[in-house]
Amino acid sequence: MNFELKTFDLSSAAIEKCDALIVLLGQSFKPADDVLSTLVAQALKAKDLETKAGKTLILYRANGLACTRAVLAGIGDGSAKDVRQAVSAAVSAVKSSNVKKVLICFAALPDAQALRAALVGVAEASYVFTTTKSKPEGRVIQRVVVGVPDAPTFKPVFDRAVAAVAGIEFAKEWANRPANHATPTLLAGAAQSLAKLANITCEVLGPKEVAKLGMGSFMAVAQGSDEPLRFIVLRYEGANKSHAPTVLVGKGITFDSGGISIKAAAEMDEMKFDMSGAASVLGVFRALAELKPAINVVGLIPACENLPSGRAIKPGDVVTSMSGQTIEILNTDAEGRLVLCDALTYAERFKPRAVVDIATLTGACVVALGAVRSGLFSNNEELAAALLAAGESSQDLCWRMPLDDDYAEGLKTSFADVANVAGRTGGAISAAKFLQRFATKYSWAHLDIAGTAWKSGTAKGATGRPVALLLDYLLAAPASHK
Ligand code: BES
Ligand code: MN
Ligand code: ZN
């Protein structure tokens, strides 16, 4: 999809040729005397249209309009949330028709976040996954012109939104791919393809190199599968080497069967999404390549499958992590923390300003926060505040969870330094407490995206979260969180 930003008011929008013109109308809409304004005023007066977000009215070949279809869409108070909902509703209303060129026009000056929400909304509503279809029918909408009263002032915001959409869609593509089309090796290939873009390099480690590093915990998870593990190291260098990087660590379990502690069959297919953290890291790099900000970012992805086999880890097995800490694996389904802990240790070598891991880590987090907010855990107040704020500004929300040491009680065991699971209660927190043991050398945050990374049911599919949150965090970040 191709985005363009142009200056439009309602009278110039009326004479622009396009397949669909989406007019975004806020509560404070004041009609001028152009054709569109008059139509809108009449529809409002007749109560055929409301400015409430999500309300739409479609006009076909209306007199005085050059577009084939016009969708008048309420955006309520004009907030990012309302605009996103409005654009989604408007696009959904016309996307099944032969609509290739769309003009989305703000009747009044939007704020920066609302403009971005319009781009994210149109991308989301028109997204189609085609990779594994024999006769792909992709998205019909090809060109989206965004009309604002004063295009030049919105250019930086617009560029960031376009990059965010590219990142979100890259993440969705990889998260949506079935596990046999997104093996650890293929995921590494995706990372290597990003290294063709500006400022990005990529290094991929295999089983031999990972063994040499002593990543015994990561290797233990991978040993049940015939697919070889991959440890992906991405670097974005937009600033001088002396600038400490932010390290993003993405959980890359390309399929999580649970291993010997096998999961129930129902909905097990959704465990192809268990590499959504990894996909979000790839998405962020995709966006960084477009924006070229003056920062340094490292992306680490431990990628493997979690399967049962004659070589798989068994409940009770004790392994030695790269940090030297021994881990008793009481449940092979708590594999995410086992691959992440070695990546967190590996992250130390970058002397990072902050490390943020992103993982579909626990079902307990889904119970706690549902699909609305990701779980946020951090050992640093400033970092936590920055991530929370980035969640708000990008409408990719998260919520801070506690890390009291008492939550780690259940991880104690007589047979190793730590167990990989605690009791049933507070499961998202005990998982974070496990990770925290490996993140002692830097400011660290953990995003549990188990509830937010994908949708279940009829609209099953990856959401691309939390690419937008991470991008806003990286682009707003001060020098350090020490
Ligand atoms: N990938 C899952 C977490 C998950 C479950 C995400 C359901 C989304 C929906 C993770 O590896 C896992 O299996 N976690 C276990 C941990 C438990 C064994 C302590 C869980 O949440 O059940
Ligand atoms: Mn699991
Ligand atoms: Zn998992």
Tab-separated table of N, CA and C and ligand atoms in Angstrom, residues 256 263 306 333-335, ligand 2:
chain	number	residue	atom	x	y	z
A	256	ASP	N	5.078	-23.783	19.695
A	256	ASP	CA	5.123	-24.222	21.089
A	256	ASP	C	4.062	-25.291	21.336
A	263	LYS	N	0.637	-29.504	25.448
A	263	LYS	CA	-0.586	-28.715	25.542
A	263	LYS	C	-1.781	-29.521	25.052
A	306	ASN	N	9.471	-25.845	20.193
A	306	ASN	CA	9.350	-26.581	21.456
A	306	ASN	C	8.490	-27.819	21.191
A	333	ASP	N	6.640	-26.696	29.221
A	333	ASP	CA	5.837	-25.695	28.525
A	333	ASP	C	6.200	-24.265	28.948
A	334	ALA	N	6.988	-24.146	30.013
A	334	ALA	CA	7.480	-22.813	30.376
A	334	ALA	C	8.839	-22.629	29.698
A	335	GLU	N	8.791	-22.688	28.335
A	335	GLU	CA	10.019	-22.686	27.540
A	335	GLU	C	10.485	-21.287	27.164
B	2	MN	MN	4.938	-22.951	26.408
